[in-house]
Short mmCIF file of C-alpha atoms in Angstrom, two decimals:
data_model
loop_
_atom_site.label_atom_id
_atom_site.label_comp_id
_atom_site.label_asym_id
_atom_site.label_seq_id
_atom_site.Cartn_x
_atom_site.Cartn_y
_atom_site.Cartn_z
CA MET A 1 0.00 0.00 0.00
CA GLU A 2 2.91 2.36 0.74
CA ASN A 3 4.10 2.02 -2.86
CA ASP A 4 0.75 3.40 -4.04
CA LYS A 5 1.21 6.68 -2.14
CA ILE A 6 2.48 9.79 -3.94
CA ASP A 7 5.61 11.25 -2.36
CA LEU A 8 5.06 15.01 -2.84
CA ARG A 9 8.37 15.83 -1.18
CA LYS A 10 10.23 14.01 -3.96
CA TYR A 11 8.59 16.20 -6.62
CA ILE A 12 9.03 19.40 -4.61
CA ASN A 13 12.72 18.66 -4.09
CA ALA A 14 13.12 17.92 -7.80
CA VAL A 15 11.67 21.35 -8.62
CA LYS A 16 13.95 23.05 -6.08
CA ARG A 17 17.04 21.39 -7.52
CA LYS A 18 16.31 22.57 -11.08
CA TRP A 19 14.47 25.81 -10.28
CA TYR A 20 16.48 27.78 -12.85
CA TRP A 21 14.94 25.69 -15.66
CA GLY A 22 11.49 26.75 -14.49
CA VAL A 23 12.56 30.38 -14.36
CA ALA A 24 13.98 30.13 -17.87
CA VAL A 25 10.77 28.63 -19.25
CA PHE A 26 8.67 31.20 -17.35
CA VAL A 27 10.72 34.06 -18.82
CA LEU A 28 10.49 32.54 -22.32
CA VAL A 29 6.72 31.98 -22.28
CA MET A 30 5.92 35.32 -20.67
CA GLY A 31 8.31 37.03 -23.08
CA MET A 32 6.41 35.53 -26.01
CA ALA A 33 3.07 36.63 -24.54
CA ILE A 34 4.32 40.16 -23.84
CA THR A 35 5.90 40.40 -27.30
CA TYR A 36 2.60 39.35 -28.89
CA CYS A 37 0.71 42.01 -26.91
CA VAL A 38 3.23 44.69 -27.88
CA VAL A 39 3.31 43.74 -31.56
CA LYS A 40 -0.44 43.19 -31.93
CA MET A 41 -2.29 46.15 -33.41
CA PRO A 42 -4.63 47.89 -30.90
CA GLN A 43 -8.31 47.08 -31.30
CA TYR A 44 -11.04 49.73 -31.02
CA MET A 45 -14.71 49.08 -30.37
CA SER A 46 -17.22 50.93 -32.58
CA TYR A 47 -20.97 51.11 -31.92
CA SER A 48 -24.16 52.10 -33.74
CA MET A 49 -27.91 51.65 -33.22
CA MET A 50 -30.89 51.55 -35.54
CA LEU A 51 -34.64 51.62 -34.86
CA ILE A 52 -36.83 49.35 -37.01
CA GLU A 53 -40.04 51.20 -37.84
CA ALA A 54 -43.22 49.78 -39.36
CA ASP A 55 -43.46 50.28 -43.12
CA SER A 56 -46.12 53.01 -43.34
CA ASP A 57 -48.63 52.98 -46.17
CA ASP A 58 -49.14 56.63 -47.02
CA GLY A 59 -51.67 55.76 -49.67
CA ALA A 60 -53.91 54.10 -47.09
CA LYS A 61 -54.46 57.41 -45.33
CA SER A 62 -56.48 58.70 -48.25
CA MET A 63 -58.78 55.67 -48.54
CA GLY A 64 -62.33 56.10 -47.39
CA GLY A 65 -65.37 53.94 -46.81
CA MET A 66 -64.54 51.27 -49.33
CA LEU A 67 -61.26 50.47 -47.57
CA GLY A 68 -63.04 50.36 -44.24
CA LEU A 69 -65.56 47.91 -45.68
CA MET A 70 -62.77 45.72 -47.03
CA LYS A 71 -60.94 45.79 -43.69
CA SER A 72 -64.07 44.53 -41.96
CA PHE A 73 -63.61 41.35 -43.99
CA SER A 74 -59.86 41.22 -43.20
CA ILE A 75 -58.93 42.26 -46.73
CA GLY A 76 -56.13 44.76 -47.33
CA GLY A 77 -54.59 44.55 -43.88
CA PHE A 78 -51.22 46.00 -43.07
CA GLY A 79 -48.35 44.22 -41.31
CA SER A 80 -45.44 45.44 -39.22
CA ALA A 81 -41.79 44.58 -39.31
CA SER A 82 -40.47 41.65 -37.28
CA ILE A 83 -37.18 42.41 -35.54
CA ASP A 84 -36.10 38.78 -35.96
CA ASN A 85 -36.55 39.07 -39.73
CA GLU A 86 -34.59 42.31 -39.84
CA LEU A 87 -31.76 40.74 -37.86
CA LEU A 88 -31.60 37.95 -40.43
CA ILE A 89 -31.18 40.51 -43.22
CA LEU A 90 -28.45 42.42 -41.38
CA GLN A 91 -26.60 39.21 -40.48
CA SER A 92 -26.96 37.68 -43.94
CA HIS A 93 -23.93 36.59 -45.95
CA ALA A 94 -25.13 38.61 -48.96
CA VAL A 95 -25.26 41.92 -47.04
CA LYS A 96 -21.80 41.39 -45.52
CA LYS A 97 -20.41 40.41 -48.92
CA GLU A 98 -21.78 43.56 -50.53
CA MET A 99 -20.34 45.64 -47.65
CA ILE A 100 -16.91 44.08 -48.17
CA ASN A 101 -17.07 44.67 -51.92
CA ARG A 102 -18.20 48.28 -51.48
CA LEU A 103 -15.49 49.16 -48.95
CA GLY A 104 -12.78 47.10 -50.66
CA LEU A 105 -12.16 44.98 -47.55
CA ASN A 106 -11.14 42.03 -49.70
CA ARG A 107 -7.73 43.73 -49.63
CA VAL A 108 -6.19 44.65 -46.27
CA TYR A 109 -3.14 46.95 -46.26
CA VAL A 110 -0.68 46.61 -43.36
CA GLU A 111 2.59 48.53 -43.03
CA ARG A 112 5.48 46.69 -41.42
CA ASN A 113 8.18 48.52 -39.47
CA GLY A 114 10.28 45.88 -37.77
CA LEU A 115 7.96 43.94 -35.47
CA GLN A 116 5.41 46.75 -35.44
CA LYS A 117 2.41 46.55 -37.78
CA THR A 118 0.02 49.37 -38.68
CA LEU A 119 -3.30 48.94 -40.49
CA LEU A 120 -3.62 51.35 -43.42
CA TYR A 121 -7.18 52.28 -44.29
CA LYS A 122 -7.66 54.92 -46.99
CA ASN A 123 -4.07 56.06 -46.42
CA SER A 124 -2.00 53.36 -48.10
CA PRO A 125 0.67 54.63 -50.55
CA VAL A 126 -0.21 51.78 -52.96
CA LEU A 127 -3.42 50.13 -54.11
CA LEU A 128 -3.95 46.64 -55.50
CA GLU A 129 -6.76 46.68 -58.06
CA ALA A 130 -8.46 43.95 -60.12
CA PRO A 131 -11.89 43.40 -61.75
CA SER A 132 -14.62 42.89 -59.15
CA GLU A 133 -15.52 39.53 -60.74
CA LEU A 134 -12.10 38.20 -59.71
CA PHE A 135 -12.86 38.70 -56.01
CA ASP A 136 -16.25 36.98 -56.41
CA THR A 137 -14.56 33.81 -57.70
CA LEU A 138 -11.27 33.88 -55.77
CA GLN A 139 -11.14 30.77 -53.57
CA TYR A 140 -7.66 31.13 -52.07
CA GLY A 141 -6.08 33.99 -50.16
CA PHE A 142 -2.52 35.21 -50.65
CA LYS A 143 -0.23 38.05 -49.56
CA VAL A 144 1.50 40.67 -51.69
CA ARG A 145 4.51 42.43 -50.14
CA VAL A 146 5.46 45.76 -51.72
CA LYS A 147 8.80 47.24 -50.71
CA LEU A 148 9.13 50.89 -51.75
CA LYS A 149 12.59 52.36 -52.09
CA LYS A 150 13.99 55.23 -54.19
CA GLY A 151 10.94 55.50 -56.43
CA VAL A 152 10.77 51.80 -57.37
CA ALA A 153 9.06 48.80 -55.84
CA ASP A 154 10.02 45.19 -55.19
CA ILE A 155 6.81 43.14 -55.31
CA LYS A 156 6.37 39.53 -54.22
CA ALA A 157 3.17 37.52 -53.91
CA THR A 158 3.17 34.45 -51.64
CA LYS A 159 0.58 31.97 -50.42
CA GLY A 160 0.33 29.41 -47.63
CA LEU A 161 2.14 29.11 -44.31
CA LEU A 162 5.37 28.25 -46.09
CA GLY A 163 5.23 31.44 -48.16
CA THR A 164 5.30 29.83 -51.60
CA VAL A 165 6.10 32.52 -54.17
CA ILE A 166 3.44 32.77 -56.90
CA ALA A 167 4.53 36.03 -58.57
CA SER A 168 7.25 38.66 -58.21
CA LYS A 169 8.69 41.83 -59.75
CA GLN A 170 11.94 43.55 -58.90
CA GLY A 171 12.64 47.27 -59.35
CA ALA A 172 9.20 47.91 -60.85
CA THR A 173 8.00 51.44 -61.54
CA LEU A 174 4.43 52.08 -60.41
CA PRO A 175 1.86 51.65 -61.78
CA CYS A 176 2.58 48.11 -62.94
CA THR A 177 0.81 44.79 -63.53
CA LEU A 178 1.39 41.72 -61.32
CA ASN A 179 0.55 38.45 -63.08
CA THR A 180 -0.63 35.75 -60.66
CA PRO A 181 -2.22 32.31 -61.20
CA TYR A 182 -5.51 33.84 -60.03
CA GLY A 183 -5.51 36.81 -62.39
CA ASP A 184 -3.78 40.09 -63.15
CA PHE A 185 -3.58 42.77 -60.45
CA GLN A 186 -2.71 46.42 -60.97
CA VAL A 187 -0.34 47.94 -58.39
CA LEU A 188 -1.11 51.66 -58.32
CA LYS A 189 0.18 54.75 -56.52
CA THR A 190 -2.05 56.89 -54.32
CA SER A 191 -1.84 60.45 -53.06
CA GLU A 192 0.02 59.07 -50.00
CA TYR A 193 2.87 57.82 -52.18
CA ASN A 194 6.24 59.57 -51.78
CA ALA A 195 9.15 58.43 -53.90
CA GLU A 196 11.62 59.37 -51.13
CA ASP A 197 10.01 57.10 -48.53
CA GLU A 198 11.23 53.58 -47.78
CA ARG A 199 8.20 51.57 -46.71
CA THR A 200 7.09 47.92 -46.65
CA ILE A 201 3.41 47.31 -47.29
CA ASP A 202 1.75 43.88 -46.95
CA VAL A 203 -1.51 43.46 -48.85
CA VAL A 204 -3.64 40.49 -47.72
CA VAL A 205 -5.87 39.51 -50.64
CA GLN A 206 -9.01 37.40 -50.15
CA GLY A 207 -12.13 36.51 -52.09
CA ASN A 208 -15.34 38.18 -50.97
CA ASP A 209 -16.67 34.94 -49.47
CA MET A 210 -13.45 34.37 -47.52
CA ALA A 211 -13.50 37.95 -46.23
CA VAL A 212 -17.05 37.46 -44.93
CA ASP A 213 -15.84 34.60 -42.72
CA GLY A 214 -13.53 37.05 -40.96
CA PHE A 215 -16.52 38.98 -39.64
CA GLY A 216 -17.73 36.39 -37.15
CA LYS A 217 -19.50 37.10 -33.85
CA LYS A 218 -16.17 37.70 -32.09
CA VAL A 219 -15.49 40.64 -34.41
CA LEU A 220 -18.94 41.87 -35.52
CA GLU A 221 -22.02 41.54 -33.33
CA ILE A 222 -25.56 42.43 -34.41
CA ALA A 223 -28.30 41.91 -31.83
CA TYR A 224 -31.38 43.35 -30.07
CA ALA A 225 -30.86 46.59 -28.19
CA ASN A 226 -33.19 44.93 -25.67
CA LYS A 227 -36.15 42.57 -25.90
CA LYS A 228 -38.77 45.27 -25.24
CA SER A 229 -37.67 47.66 -28.00
CA ASP A 230 -37.54 47.65 -31.80
CA GLY A 231 -33.90 48.70 -31.77
CA ILE A 232 -30.88 46.86 -33.15
CA VAL A 233 -27.35 47.48 -31.90
CA LEU A 234 -24.25 46.84 -34.03
CA GLU A 235 -20.76 46.51 -32.55
CA ILE A 236 -17.40 45.78 -34.17
CA LEU A 237 -13.85 45.39 -32.87
CA ASP A 238 -11.33 46.66 -35.44
CA PRO A 239 -7.78 48.07 -35.51
CA SER A 240 -9.02 51.19 -37.38
CA LYS A 241 -11.64 53.46 -35.84
CA GLU A 242 -12.57 54.88 -39.26
CA ARG A 243 -12.88 51.45 -40.85
CA GLY A 244 -15.02 50.17 -37.98
CA ARG A 245 -17.41 53.12 -38.35
CA ASP A 246 -17.54 52.71 -42.13
CA ILE A 247 -18.39 49.00 -41.76
CA LEU A 248 -21.30 49.67 -39.40
CA ASN A 249 -22.67 52.62 -41.39
CA THR A 250 -22.41 50.66 -44.66
CA LEU A 251 -24.22 47.65 -43.17
CA MET A 252 -27.11 49.86 -42.06
CA SER A 253 -27.19 51.62 -45.44
CA LEU A 254 -27.24 48.30 -47.32
CA TYR A 255 -30.04 47.05 -45.08
CA ASN A 256 -32.19 50.06 -45.95
CA GLU A 257 -31.36 49.68 -49.65
CA ARG A 258 -32.46 46.05 -49.66
CA ARG A 259 -35.67 46.82 -47.79
CA ARG A 260 -36.42 49.67 -50.20
CA ASP A 261 -35.74 47.51 -53.26
CA ARG A 262 -37.98 44.74 -51.93
CA ARG A 263 -40.78 47.21 -51.21
CA ASN A 264 -40.48 48.62 -54.74
CA GLU A 265 -40.57 45.17 -56.34
CA ARG A 266 -43.78 44.28 -54.53
CA ALA A 267 -45.32 47.67 -55.27
CA ILE A 268 -44.57 47.26 -58.99
CA ALA A 269 -46.20 43.82 -59.04
CA ASP A 270 -49.31 45.19 -57.27
CA ALA A 271 -49.50 48.18 -59.63
CA GLN A 272 -49.33 45.97 -62.74
CA PHE A 273 -52.10 43.75 -61.42
CA LEU A 274 -54.29 46.76 -60.57
CA GLU A 275 -53.71 48.40 -63.96
CA GLU A 276 -55.15 45.34 -65.71
CA ARG A 277 -58.23 45.25 -63.48
CA ILE A 278 -58.81 49.03 -63.75
CA ALA A 279 -58.67 48.93 -67.56
CA SER A 280 -61.15 46.04 -67.68
CA LEU A 281 -63.51 47.58 -65.14
CA GLY A 282 -63.35 50.98 -66.84
CA ALA A 283 -64.67 49.45 -70.06
CA GLU A 284 -67.49 47.73 -68.15
CA LEU A 285 -68.39 50.98 -66.38
CA ALA A 286 -68.59 52.89 -69.67
CA GLU A 287 -70.90 50.21 -71.05
CA SER A 288 -73.15 50.50 -67.97
CA GLU A 289 -73.48 54.26 -68.48
CA LYS A 290 -74.53 53.73 -72.09
CA GLU A 291 -77.17 51.17 -71.08
CA ILE A 292 -78.71 53.55 -68.50
CA GLU A 293 -78.74 56.40 -70.97
CA LYS A 294 -80.44 54.26 -73.62
CA PHE A 295 -82.99 52.90 -71.15
CA LYS A 296 -83.99 56.39 -69.93
CA LYS A 297 -84.46 57.58 -73.49
CA ASP A 298 -86.55 54.57 -74.51
CA ALA A 299 -88.72 54.60 -71.34
CA ASN A 300 -88.82 58.40 -71.00
CA ILE A 301 -87.72 58.16 -67.33
CA ILE A 302 -86.07 61.04 -65.47
CA SER A 303 -85.93 59.79 -61.81
CA VAL A 304 -86.99 56.84 -59.70
CA GLU A 305 -90.06 57.14 -57.42
CA PRO A 306 -89.36 57.69 -53.66
CA GLU A 307 -90.47 54.19 -52.75
CA ALA A 308 -88.17 52.72 -55.35
CA THR A 309 -85.33 54.83 -53.94
CA LEU A 310 -85.91 53.43 -50.46
CA LEU A 311 -85.87 49.87 -51.74
CA PHE A 312 -82.78 50.61 -53.78
CA THR A 313 -80.99 51.96 -50.68
CA GLN A 314 -81.77 48.83 -48.71
CA ASP A 315 -80.74 46.63 -51.59
CA VAL A 316 -77.47 48.51 -52.15
CA GLU A 317 -76.51 48.11 -48.51
CA THR A 318 -76.79 44.36 -48.88
CA ASP A 319 -75.05 44.38 -52.24
CA ASN A 320 -72.18 46.37 -50.77
CA MET A 321 -71.56 43.41 -48.53
CA LEU A 322 -71.61 41.17 -51.59
CA LEU A 323 -69.21 43.56 -53.31
CA ALA A 324 -66.62 43.03 -50.61
CA LEU A 325 -66.89 39.31 -51.18
CA GLN A 326 -66.64 39.78 -54.95
CA VAL A 327 -63.40 41.69 -54.51
CA GLU A 328 -62.15 38.91 -52.26
CA GLU A 329 -63.14 36.35 -54.92
CA MET A 330 -61.29 38.37 -57.58
CA THR A 331 -58.15 38.39 -55.44
CA LEU A 332 -58.32 34.65 -54.70
CA ASN A 333 -59.02 33.71 -58.33
CA SER A 334 -56.17 35.90 -59.56
CA MET A 335 -53.75 34.32 -57.09
CA LEU A 336 -54.83 30.78 -57.95
CA GLU A 337 -54.63 31.52 -61.68
CA GLN A 338 -51.08 32.87 -61.32
CA LEU A 339 -49.99 29.96 -59.11
CA ASN A 340 -51.26 27.46 -61.71
CA ASP A 341 -49.95 29.36 -64.76
CA PRO A 342 -46.72 27.68 -66.03
CA GLN A 343 -45.64 30.94 -67.70
CA LYS A 344 -45.79 32.77 -64.33
CA ARG A 345 -44.25 29.90 -62.40
CA TYR A 346 -41.64 32.08 -60.73
CA SER A 347 -43.46 35.42 -60.63
CA LEU A 348 -44.29 37.26 -57.40
CA ILE A 349 -47.84 36.89 -56.10
CA PRO A 350 -49.33 40.41 -55.76
CA MET A 351 -51.89 41.53 -53.22
CA SER A 352 -50.65 38.91 -50.68
CA GLU A 353 -51.53 41.40 -47.91
CA SER A 354 -55.21 41.15 -48.90
CA LEU A 355 -55.68 37.59 -47.66
CA GLY A 356 -57.97 37.44 -44.67
CA ASP A 357 -56.21 34.45 -43.16
CA ALA A 358 -52.95 34.73 -41.21
CA ASN A 359 -51.72 31.23 -42.11
CA ALA A 360 -52.42 31.65 -45.83
CA ALA A 361 -50.83 35.11 -45.84
CA ALA A 362 -47.71 33.69 -44.16
CA VAL A 363 -47.43 30.95 -46.81
CA ILE A 364 -47.77 33.47 -49.67
CA GLU A 365 -45.30 35.82 -47.95
CA ASN A 366 -42.80 32.97 -47.59
CA TYR A 367 -43.37 32.02 -51.24
CA ASN A 368 -42.65 35.61 -52.36
CA ASP A 369 -39.52 35.78 -50.17
CA LEU A 370 -38.21 32.55 -51.73
CA LEU A 371 -38.90 33.92 -55.22
CA LEU A 372 -36.97 37.12 -54.42
CA SER A 373 -34.08 35.03 -53.13
CA ARG A 374 -34.16 32.95 -56.33
CA MET A 375 -34.14 36.13 -58.48
CA ALA A 376 -31.10 37.45 -56.60
CA MET A 377 -29.27 34.10 -56.78
CA LYS A 378 -30.13 33.50 -60.45
CA SER A 379 -28.59 36.85 -61.46
CA SER A 380 -25.16 35.73 -60.20
CA ALA A 381 -25.26 31.92 -60.03
CA LYS A 382 -23.93 29.78 -62.83
CA GLU A 383 -26.02 27.19 -64.70
CA GLY A 384 -26.44 23.99 -62.68
CA ASN A 385 -25.81 25.74 -59.37
CA ILE A 386 -26.80 23.28 -56.62
CA ALA A 387 -28.05 25.99 -54.24
CA LEU A 388 -30.26 27.44 -57.01
CA LYS A 389 -31.64 23.99 -57.82
CA GLN A 390 -32.44 23.31 -54.15
CA LEU A 391 -34.09 26.71 -53.79
CA THR A 392 -36.22 26.04 -56.93
CA GLU A 393 -37.35 22.69 -55.48
CA GLN A 394 -38.27 24.42 -52.21
CA ILE A 395 -40.29 27.02 -54.14
CA ASP A 396 -42.20 24.27 -56.00
CA ALA A 397 -43.07 22.61 -52.67
CA VAL A 398 -44.22 25.89 -51.10
CA ARG A 399 -46.29 26.65 -54.25
CA GLU A 400 -48.37 23.50 -53.66
CA SER A 401 -49.01 24.60 -50.07
CA ALA A 402 -50.00 28.07 -51.32
CA ILE A 403 -52.47 26.56 -53.81
CA GLU A 404 -54.08 24.46 -51.05
CA ASN A 405 -54.46 27.51 -48.80
CA VAL A 406 -56.02 29.61 -51.58
CA LYS A 407 -58.50 26.79 -52.38
CA ARG A 408 -59.39 26.57 -48.70
CA LEU A 409 -60.11 30.30 -48.63
CA GLN A 410 -62.27 29.91 -51.76
CA ASN A 411 -64.42 27.34 -49.95
CA GLN A 412 -64.83 29.69 -47.00
CA TRP A 413 -65.68 32.51 -49.40
CA GLU A 414 -68.49 30.46 -51.01
CA ILE A 415 -70.19 29.91 -47.64
CA LYS A 416 -70.14 33.64 -46.79
CA TYR A 417 -71.26 34.65 -50.26
CA ASN A 418 -74.30 32.33 -50.24
CA ARG A 419 -75.38 33.74 -46.89
CA PHE A 420 -75.34 37.35 -48.11
CA LYS A 421 -76.85 36.35 -51.44
CA LYS A 422 -79.86 34.95 -49.63
CA GLU A 423 -80.28 38.22 -47.72
CA SER A 424 -80.05 40.20 -50.93
CA GLY A 425 -82.83 38.10 -52.46
CA LYS A 426 -85.33 39.44 -49.95
CA TYR A 427 -84.98 43.00 -51.22
CA LYS A 428 -84.98 41.92 -54.84
CA ASN A 429 -88.35 40.22 -54.33
CA ARG A 430 -89.75 43.48 -53.00
CA ILE A 431 -88.33 45.44 -55.91
CA GLY A 432 -90.04 42.93 -58.23
CA SER A 433 -93.40 44.42 -57.25
CA LEU A 434 -92.48 47.73 -58.93
CA PRO A 435 -93.37 48.44 -62.53
CA GLN A 436 -90.99 46.78 -64.97
CA TYR A 437 -89.32 49.97 -66.11
CA GLU A 438 -88.51 51.03 -62.54
CA ARG A 439 -87.08 47.62 -61.69
CA GLU A 440 -84.89 47.63 -64.77
CA LEU A 441 -83.64 51.12 -63.96
CA VAL A 442 -82.83 50.06 -60.41
CA ASP A 443 -80.83 47.08 -61.69
CA LEU A 444 -78.93 49.20 -64.18
CA THR A 445 -78.22 51.92 -61.62
CA ARG A 446 -77.12 49.43 -59.00
CA ASP A 447 -74.78 47.73 -61.46
CA ARG A 448 -73.26 51.09 -62.36
CA GLU A 449 -72.82 52.13 -58.71
CA LEU A 450 -71.21 48.85 -57.76
CA LYS A 451 -68.78 49.04 -60.64
CA ASN A 452 -68.05 52.70 -59.93
CA THR A 453 -67.36 51.96 -56.25
CA LEU A 454 -65.09 49.08 -57.14
CA TYR A 455 -63.38 51.24 -59.78
CA MET A 456 -62.65 54.00 -57.23
CA PHE A 457 -61.38 51.44 -54.75
CA LEU A 458 -58.93 50.00 -57.29
CA LEU A 459 -57.74 53.50 -58.20
CA GLU A 460 -56.98 54.18 -54.54
CA LYS A 461 -55.13 50.88 -54.23
CA ARG A 462 -53.09 51.69 -57.32
CA GLU A 463 -52.23 55.11 -55.87
CA SER A 464 -51.15 53.39 -52.68
CA ALA A 465 -48.89 51.04 -54.67
CA LEU A 466 -47.35 53.99 -56.53
CA LEU A 467 -46.73 55.83 -53.27
CA LYS A 468 -44.98 52.77 -51.89
CA GLN A 469 -42.90 52.50 -55.04
CA ASN A 470 -41.68 56.09 -54.79
CA ASN A 471 -41.52 56.26 -51.01
CA SER A 472 -38.02 57.15 -49.84
CA GLN A 473 -38.78 56.45 -46.17
CA GLU A 474 -36.23 54.10 -44.61
CA LEU A 475 -37.48 51.19 -42.54
CA GLY A 476 -34.35 51.34 -40.40
CA PHE A 477 -34.02 54.74 -38.71
CA VAL A 478 -30.35 55.26 -37.83
CA PHE A 479 -30.68 57.31 -34.65
CA GLU A 480 -27.15 56.47 -33.48
CA PRO A 481 -24.61 56.66 -36.34
CA ALA A 482 -21.43 54.69 -35.79
CA TYR A 483 -18.98 56.07 -33.24
CA SER A 484 -15.77 54.62 -31.77
CA ALA A 485 -14.38 54.28 -28.28
CA ILE A 486 -11.51 56.67 -27.54
CA LYS A 487 -9.27 54.04 -25.97
CA SER A 488 -8.41 50.67 -27.46
CA SER A 489 -9.91 47.51 -26.01
CA LYS A 490 -7.53 45.79 -23.59
CA THR A 491 -9.72 42.80 -22.72
CA LYS A 492 -8.09 40.38 -25.15
CA LEU A 493 -4.58 41.51 -24.20
CA TYR A 494 -5.30 40.97 -20.51
CA LEU A 495 -6.69 37.55 -21.31
CA ILE A 496 -3.56 36.63 -23.30
CA LEU A 497 -1.29 37.82 -20.49
CA GLY A 498 -3.32 35.88 -17.93
CA VAL A 499 -3.25 32.69 -19.96
CA GLY A 500 0.45 33.24 -20.73
CA PHE A 501 1.25 33.70 -17.04
CA ALA A 502 -0.60 30.52 -16.08
CA ALA A 503 1.04 28.57 -18.92
CA ALA A 504 4.48 29.93 -17.96
CA VAL A 505 4.11 28.92 -14.31
CA VAL A 506 2.76 25.45 -15.06
CA SER A 507 5.25 24.69 -17.84
CA GLY A 508 8.17 25.96 -15.69
CA ILE A 509 7.21 23.76 -12.74
CA VAL A 510 6.60 20.70 -14.91
CA LEU A 511 9.89 21.08 -16.82
CA SER A 512 11.90 21.63 -13.58
CA MET A 513 10.23 18.55 -12.07
CA ILE A 514 10.93 16.34 -15.11
CA ILE A 515 14.60 17.39 -15.38
CA GLY A 516 15.11 17.13 -11.60
CA LEU A 517 13.65 13.63 -11.42
CA ARG A 518 15.63 12.46 -14.45
CA LYS A 519 18.94 13.79 -13.12
CA LYS A 520 18.35 12.14 -9.77
CA SER A 521 17.52 8.90 -11.49
CA ASP A 522 20.73 9.07 -13.56
CA THR A 523 22.80 9.71 -10.39
CA ASN A 524 21.29 6.71 -8.64
#
């Protein structure tokens, strides 16, 4: 049993005998940690905040009784923005990629001066330029070192940890062309260039997709301001205060651009649909006016008798209810026709807001979102792209669900319509007791009024769509533009020093113990 016990004194004595090895390791490890902290570029935290506001429908303010009637049947409702959805847009790969492309962050310029490194943002003496398509397809990163001396430049491009040379030029006069396996790059001078300076500039080149990966949650954070507000806070840790602010401001600007473009696309689809219906209904309304005019001339009628007017008023009130259902039927039929039309297989479904069913509206909204994603992907994706194919299959599956929901709403519509139709029949039976000419005039007048009311309603909806299309209001109100902390963030440096200290102590003790025990063993 005694052999199973650990003799701590043996290990302590071993450490004491070879304590100088522990000190040496401690000094070495701590020296490395301190050197890293000294050499590492300072990091500055930048902040910004944005308030997500509901997308207002200015055109709806001018709508009168007809809109109120439609709203009573849950047609033409208005939705508000979901903060979760807006976070998805801001955090999306596409938005970050566009930000990187716009700010040129696929090329990072760092000046080396011994062990010291300085990030150059908008103040580099040289620029590395290439067609934007090259950065969209570039799959591998590499580094270009430009040494400036006496008005000429030594340029060398390397890749990998071993620094494999892929292109080089000696004594080149700027501007010049650097030929690499990935494409040709132009090395240009900027206003910061001075032929008398001796400087070494490292340019880290990455594809747009690779650069996006560098903006993970540890560097860029986008989250709720708090759960009870509609605010979004953006934070980024970056060596350059100006670059950090530009990144945050550009992200918020791109978000508003995408929301505005999406609103315009939907408004255009709604306006086209309404134009077709207005043109058709206008022709029908003109025909109704001609029929009334002809009837009055043939029957020598100027006005309807008071009792006929009363019956007409009661009948119109009931028919107004039927009108709301007719508009709903028109919307449902148009949606179903477009969903089943092979030629409009991947066209946006207009008037999706007019569905009186939350589940059906969500399905159509999801279908439209998928179509917009497919349009964006198709414009840049190559033929046979797997992601595009998968997205198309998803759209086809969602289309079937949308068709089922629209058919379900049509069944519900038929039940409501039959109920109001029966009520309308009561007044029509009473009108049937009037002389034939009065009844015919009432029918003609009612038909004209219904068409005129529907015509005015569609005009108002078209105006609303046009206002949306030309509305410059931003959904994301930037009430806190990006600003940077005055002092650099020391958190990571303190963490590195703490970990380095612990590693230095442990490694020093362990090494002293191992050497001390081995030496004692050799002596014995």
